[in-house]
mmCIF file of C-alpha atoms and ligand atoms in Angstrom:
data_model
loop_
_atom_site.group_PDB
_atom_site.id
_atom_site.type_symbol
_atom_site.label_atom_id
_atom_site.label_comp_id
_atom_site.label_asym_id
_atom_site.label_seq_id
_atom_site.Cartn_x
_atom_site.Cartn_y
_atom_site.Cartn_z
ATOM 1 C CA UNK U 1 -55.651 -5.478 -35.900
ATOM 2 C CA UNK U 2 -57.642 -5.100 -32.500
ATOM 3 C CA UNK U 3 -58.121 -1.646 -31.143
ATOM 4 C CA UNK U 4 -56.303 1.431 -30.664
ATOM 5 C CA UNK U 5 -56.316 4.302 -28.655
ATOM 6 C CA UNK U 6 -54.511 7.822 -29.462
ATOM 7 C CA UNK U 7 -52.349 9.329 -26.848
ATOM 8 C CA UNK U 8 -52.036 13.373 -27.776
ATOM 9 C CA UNK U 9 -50.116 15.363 -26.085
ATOM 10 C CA UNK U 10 -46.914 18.128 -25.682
ATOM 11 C CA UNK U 11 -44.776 15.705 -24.628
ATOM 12 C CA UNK U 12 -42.212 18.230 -23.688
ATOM 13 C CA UNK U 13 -40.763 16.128 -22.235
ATOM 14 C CA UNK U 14 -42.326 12.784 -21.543
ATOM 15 C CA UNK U 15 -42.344 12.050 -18.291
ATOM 16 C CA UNK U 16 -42.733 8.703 -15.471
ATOM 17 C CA UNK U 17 -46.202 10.108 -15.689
ATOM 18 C CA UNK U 18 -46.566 9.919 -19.558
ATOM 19 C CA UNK U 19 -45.110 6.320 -19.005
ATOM 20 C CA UNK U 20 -47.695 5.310 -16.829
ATOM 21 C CA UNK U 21 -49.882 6.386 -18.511
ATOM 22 C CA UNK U 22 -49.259 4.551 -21.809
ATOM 23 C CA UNK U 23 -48.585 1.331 -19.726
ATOM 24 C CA UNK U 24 -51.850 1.471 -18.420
ATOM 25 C CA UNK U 25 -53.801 2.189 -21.574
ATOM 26 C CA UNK U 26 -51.989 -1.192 -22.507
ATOM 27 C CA UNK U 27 -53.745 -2.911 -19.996
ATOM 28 C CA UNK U 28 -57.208 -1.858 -22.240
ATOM 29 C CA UNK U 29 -56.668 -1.657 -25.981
ATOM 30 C CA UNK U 30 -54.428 -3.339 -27.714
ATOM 31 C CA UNK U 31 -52.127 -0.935 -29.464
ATOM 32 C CA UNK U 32 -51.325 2.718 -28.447
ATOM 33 C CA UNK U 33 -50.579 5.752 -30.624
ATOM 34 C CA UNK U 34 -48.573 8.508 -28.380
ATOM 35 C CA UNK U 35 -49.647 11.630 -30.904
ATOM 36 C CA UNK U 36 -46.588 14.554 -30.190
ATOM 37 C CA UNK U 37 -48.468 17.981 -31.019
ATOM 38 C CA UNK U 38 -45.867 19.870 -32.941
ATOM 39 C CA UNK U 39 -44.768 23.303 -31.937
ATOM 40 C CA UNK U 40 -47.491 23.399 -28.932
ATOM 41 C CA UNK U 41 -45.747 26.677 -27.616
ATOM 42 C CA UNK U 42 -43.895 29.370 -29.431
ATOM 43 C CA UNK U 43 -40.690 27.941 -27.655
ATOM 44 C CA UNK U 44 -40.636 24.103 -27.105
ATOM 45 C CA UNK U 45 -37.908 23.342 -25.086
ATOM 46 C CA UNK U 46 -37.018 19.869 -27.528
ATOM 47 C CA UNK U 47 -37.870 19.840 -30.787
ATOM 48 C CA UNK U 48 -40.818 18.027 -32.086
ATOM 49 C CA UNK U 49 -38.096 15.454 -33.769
ATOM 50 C CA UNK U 50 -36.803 15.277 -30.533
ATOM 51 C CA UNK U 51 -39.714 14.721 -28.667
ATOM 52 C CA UNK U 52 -40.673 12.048 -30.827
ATOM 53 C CA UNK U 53 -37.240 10.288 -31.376
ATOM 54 C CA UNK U 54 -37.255 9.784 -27.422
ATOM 55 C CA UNK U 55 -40.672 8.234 -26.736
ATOM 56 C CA UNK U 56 -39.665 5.843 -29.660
ATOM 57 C CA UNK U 57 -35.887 5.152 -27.978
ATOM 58 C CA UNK U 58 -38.428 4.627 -24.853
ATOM 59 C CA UNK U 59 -41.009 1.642 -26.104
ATOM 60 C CA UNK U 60 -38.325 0.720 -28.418
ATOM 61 C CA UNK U 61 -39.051 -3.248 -27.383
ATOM 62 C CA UNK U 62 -42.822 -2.130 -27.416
ATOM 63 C CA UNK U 63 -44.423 -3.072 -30.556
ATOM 64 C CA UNK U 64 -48.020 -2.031 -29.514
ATOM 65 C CA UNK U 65 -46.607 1.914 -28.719
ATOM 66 C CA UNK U 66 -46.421 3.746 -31.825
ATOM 67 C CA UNK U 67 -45.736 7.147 -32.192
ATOM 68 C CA UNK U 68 -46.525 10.062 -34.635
ATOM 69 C CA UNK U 69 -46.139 13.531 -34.581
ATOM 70 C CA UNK U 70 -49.615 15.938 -35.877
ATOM 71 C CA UNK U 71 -50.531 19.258 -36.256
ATOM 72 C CA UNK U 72 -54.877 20.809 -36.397
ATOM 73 C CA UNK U 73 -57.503 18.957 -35.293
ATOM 74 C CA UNK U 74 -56.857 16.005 -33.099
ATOM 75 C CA UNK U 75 -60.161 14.564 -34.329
ATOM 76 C CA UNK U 76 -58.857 14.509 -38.009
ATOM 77 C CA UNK U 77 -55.298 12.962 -37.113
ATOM 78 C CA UNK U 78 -57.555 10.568 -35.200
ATOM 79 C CA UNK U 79 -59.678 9.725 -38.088
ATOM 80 C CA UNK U 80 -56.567 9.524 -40.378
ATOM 81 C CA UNK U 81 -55.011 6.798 -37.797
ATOM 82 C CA UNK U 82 -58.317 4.674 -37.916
ATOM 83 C CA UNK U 83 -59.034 5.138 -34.475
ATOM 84 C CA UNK U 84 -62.081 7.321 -31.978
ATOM 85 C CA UNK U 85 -60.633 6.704 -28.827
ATOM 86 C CA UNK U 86 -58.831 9.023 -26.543
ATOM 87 C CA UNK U 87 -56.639 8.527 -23.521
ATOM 88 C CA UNK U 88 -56.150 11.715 -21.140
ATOM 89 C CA UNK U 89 -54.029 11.403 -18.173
ATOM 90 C CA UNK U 90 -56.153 12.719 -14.738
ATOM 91 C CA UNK U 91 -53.628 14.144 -11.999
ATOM 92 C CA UNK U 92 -55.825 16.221 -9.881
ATOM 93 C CA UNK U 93 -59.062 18.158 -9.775
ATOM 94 C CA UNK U 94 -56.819 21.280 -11.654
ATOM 95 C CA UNK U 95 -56.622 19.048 -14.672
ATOM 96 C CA UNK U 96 -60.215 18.628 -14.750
ATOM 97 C CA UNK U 97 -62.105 21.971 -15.904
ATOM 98 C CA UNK U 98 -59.472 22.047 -18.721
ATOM 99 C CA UNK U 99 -60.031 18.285 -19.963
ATOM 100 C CA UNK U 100 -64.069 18.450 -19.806
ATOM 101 C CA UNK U 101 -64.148 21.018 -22.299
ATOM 102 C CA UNK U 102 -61.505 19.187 -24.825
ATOM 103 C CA UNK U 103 -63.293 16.191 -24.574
ATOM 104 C CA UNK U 104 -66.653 17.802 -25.179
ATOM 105 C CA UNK U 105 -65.539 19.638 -28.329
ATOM 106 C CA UNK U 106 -63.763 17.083 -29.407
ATOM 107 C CA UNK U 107 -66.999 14.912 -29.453
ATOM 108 C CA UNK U 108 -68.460 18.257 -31.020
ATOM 109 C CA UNK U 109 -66.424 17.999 -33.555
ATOM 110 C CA UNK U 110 -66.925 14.419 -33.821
ATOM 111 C CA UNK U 111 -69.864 12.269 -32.444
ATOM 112 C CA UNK U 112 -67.365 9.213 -33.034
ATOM 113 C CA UNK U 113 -65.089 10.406 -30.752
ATOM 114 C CA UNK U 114 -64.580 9.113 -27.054
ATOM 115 C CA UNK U 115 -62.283 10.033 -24.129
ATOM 116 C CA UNK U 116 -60.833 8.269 -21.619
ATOM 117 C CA UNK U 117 -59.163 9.503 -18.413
ATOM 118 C CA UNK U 118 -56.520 7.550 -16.664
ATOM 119 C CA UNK U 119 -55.424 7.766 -13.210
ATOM 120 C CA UNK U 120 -51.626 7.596 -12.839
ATOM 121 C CA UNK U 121 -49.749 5.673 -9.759
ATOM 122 C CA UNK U 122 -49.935 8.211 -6.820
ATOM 123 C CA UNK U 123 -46.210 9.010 -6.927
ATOM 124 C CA UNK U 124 -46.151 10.573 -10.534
ATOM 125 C CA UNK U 125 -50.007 12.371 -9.616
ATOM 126 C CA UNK U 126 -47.794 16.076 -8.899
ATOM 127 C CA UNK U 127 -45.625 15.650 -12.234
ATOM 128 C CA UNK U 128 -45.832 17.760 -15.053
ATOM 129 C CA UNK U 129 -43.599 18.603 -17.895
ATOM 130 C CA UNK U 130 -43.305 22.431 -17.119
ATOM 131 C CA UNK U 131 -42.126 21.253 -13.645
ATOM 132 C CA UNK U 132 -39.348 18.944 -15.155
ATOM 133 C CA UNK U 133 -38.115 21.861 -17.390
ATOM 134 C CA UNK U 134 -37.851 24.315 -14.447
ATOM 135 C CA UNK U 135 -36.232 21.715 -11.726
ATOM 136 C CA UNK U 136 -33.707 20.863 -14.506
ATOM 137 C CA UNK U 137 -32.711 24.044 -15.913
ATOM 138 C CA UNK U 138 -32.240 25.610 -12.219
ATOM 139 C CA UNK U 139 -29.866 22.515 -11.595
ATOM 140 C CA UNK U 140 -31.746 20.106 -9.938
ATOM 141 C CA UNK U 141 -32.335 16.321 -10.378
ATOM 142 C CA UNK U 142 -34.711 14.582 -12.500
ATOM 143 C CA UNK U 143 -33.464 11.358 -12.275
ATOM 144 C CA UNK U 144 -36.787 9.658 -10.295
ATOM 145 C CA UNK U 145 -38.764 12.182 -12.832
ATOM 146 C CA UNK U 146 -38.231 10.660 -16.190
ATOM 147 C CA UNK U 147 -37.071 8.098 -18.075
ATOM 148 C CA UNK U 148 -33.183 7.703 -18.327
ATOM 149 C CA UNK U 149 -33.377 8.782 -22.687
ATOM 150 C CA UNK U 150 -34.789 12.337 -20.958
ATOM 151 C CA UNK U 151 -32.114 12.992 -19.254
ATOM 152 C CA UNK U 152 -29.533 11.780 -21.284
ATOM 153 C CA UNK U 153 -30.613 14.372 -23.767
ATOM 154 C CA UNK U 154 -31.645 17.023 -21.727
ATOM 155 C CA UNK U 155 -27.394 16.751 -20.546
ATOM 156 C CA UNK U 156 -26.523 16.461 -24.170
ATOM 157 C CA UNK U 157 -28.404 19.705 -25.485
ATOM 158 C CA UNK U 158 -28.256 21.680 -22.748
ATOM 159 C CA UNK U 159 -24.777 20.189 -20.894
ATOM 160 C CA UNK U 160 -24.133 19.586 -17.100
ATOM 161 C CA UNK U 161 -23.302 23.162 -15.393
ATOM 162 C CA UNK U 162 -26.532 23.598 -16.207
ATOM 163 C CA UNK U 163 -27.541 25.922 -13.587
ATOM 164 C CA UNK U 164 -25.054 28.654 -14.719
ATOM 165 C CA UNK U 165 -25.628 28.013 -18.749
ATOM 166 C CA UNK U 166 -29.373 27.938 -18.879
ATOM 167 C CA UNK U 167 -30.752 29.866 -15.988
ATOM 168 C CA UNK U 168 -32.488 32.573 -19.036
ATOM 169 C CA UNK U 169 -33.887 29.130 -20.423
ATOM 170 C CA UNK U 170 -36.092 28.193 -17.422
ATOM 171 C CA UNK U 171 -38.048 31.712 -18.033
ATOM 172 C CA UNK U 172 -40.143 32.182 -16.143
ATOM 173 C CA UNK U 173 -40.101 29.914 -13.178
ATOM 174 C CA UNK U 174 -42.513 28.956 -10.380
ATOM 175 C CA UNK U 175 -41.517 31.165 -7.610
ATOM 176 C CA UNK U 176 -40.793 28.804 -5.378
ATOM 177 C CA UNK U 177 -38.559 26.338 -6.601
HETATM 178 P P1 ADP T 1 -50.698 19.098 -22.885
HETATM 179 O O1 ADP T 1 -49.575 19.984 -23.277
HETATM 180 O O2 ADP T 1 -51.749 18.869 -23.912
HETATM 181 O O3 ADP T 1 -51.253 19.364 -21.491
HETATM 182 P P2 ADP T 1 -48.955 17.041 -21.904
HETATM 183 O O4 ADP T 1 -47.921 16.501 -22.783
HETATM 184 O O5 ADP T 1 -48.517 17.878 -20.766
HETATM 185 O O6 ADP T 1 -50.061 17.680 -22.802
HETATM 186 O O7 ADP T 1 -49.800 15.824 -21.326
HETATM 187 C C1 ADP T 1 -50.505 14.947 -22.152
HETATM 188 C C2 ADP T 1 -51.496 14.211 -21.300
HETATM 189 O O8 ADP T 1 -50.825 13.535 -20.269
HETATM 190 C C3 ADP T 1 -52.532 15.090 -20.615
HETATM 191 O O9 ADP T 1 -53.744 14.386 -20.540
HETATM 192 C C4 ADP T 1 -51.983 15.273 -19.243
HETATM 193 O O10 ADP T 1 -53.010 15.491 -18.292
HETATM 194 C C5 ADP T 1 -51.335 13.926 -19.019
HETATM 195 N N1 ADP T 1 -50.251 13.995 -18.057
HETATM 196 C C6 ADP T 1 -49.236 14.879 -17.987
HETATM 197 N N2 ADP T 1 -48.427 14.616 -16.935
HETATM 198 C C7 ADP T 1 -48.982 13.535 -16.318
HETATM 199 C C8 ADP T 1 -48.638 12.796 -15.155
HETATM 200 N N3 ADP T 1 -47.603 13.119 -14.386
HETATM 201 N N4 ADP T 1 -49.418 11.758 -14.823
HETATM 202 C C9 ADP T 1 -50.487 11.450 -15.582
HETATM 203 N N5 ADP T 1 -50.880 12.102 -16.670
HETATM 204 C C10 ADP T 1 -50.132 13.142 -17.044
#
């Protein structure tokens, strides 16, 4: 059996980050369970299906990567999946204030429950999700961003004259990019 860590998150999509992330964890426990939250905004951008068919296309040759999708209390699913450890990806200090207080209610909610926060390589450390969505869907690249099953589907769903089609789908956007 050996031991297992859970891996929650949006996922929305995964990213290089959310890869190195998982490979790391590998270097400490022996299996991984990448836990998609379902519906974690009113208006995911991929569908939870989605989300969850692509991290699995991803580790495909990994058998210690599993992946699941949950809904309520992280600390249940947790339970449910025979497993108290959490891993939490660390970018910067901005990560930090919101990740204290999930790990300390989670452990409210559960004494069991522990939290671990991994550092990702330095070049993935200003990557998030909502970035990918916007530099996509205002035409730029991804390619060095994700993993090539991202943005194979991203082109599928949302096609390649991208800027034009789904400039309303990148909503609100950073201001700067
Ligand atoms: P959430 O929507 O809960 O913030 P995400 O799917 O964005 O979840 O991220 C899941 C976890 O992965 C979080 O711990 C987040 O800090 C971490 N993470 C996100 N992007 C990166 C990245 N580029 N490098 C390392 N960790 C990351």
């Amino acid at each position: 059996m050996g031991n297992k860590a859970i891996y929650p998150g949006s996922f929305d999509p995964i990213t290089n980050g959310h890869v190195d992330i998982i490979r790391r964890g590998l270097k400490i426990f022996d299996r991984i369970l990448v836990a998609v939250l379902e519906n974690p905004k009113k208006d995911p951008l991929l569908t939870t299906k989605e989300r969850v068919a692509m991290i699995r296309k991803i580790f495909k040759d990994q058998k210690k990567v599993e992946v699941k999708s949950f809904h309520g209390l992280l600390v249940e699913f947790a339970r449910e999946n025979g497993t108290n450890a959490v891993i939490r990806g660390l970018r910067a200090i901005s990560d930090f204030e919101y990740e204290f207080q999930m790990a300390l209610m989670n452990r409210k909610l559960s004494s069991e429950m522990e939290t671990l926060y991994m550092m990702p390589s330095l070049e993935f450390s200003f990557l998030s999700s909502n970035l990918v969505k916007e530099v996509f869907m205002l035409g730029g690249s991804v390619r060095d961003l994700v993993p090539g099953p991202v943005e194979t589907k991203l082109r599928e769903k949302f096609g390649t004259n991208k800027r034009v089609q789904n400039y309303e789908k990148a909503g609100k956007n950073a201001g700067y990019l």
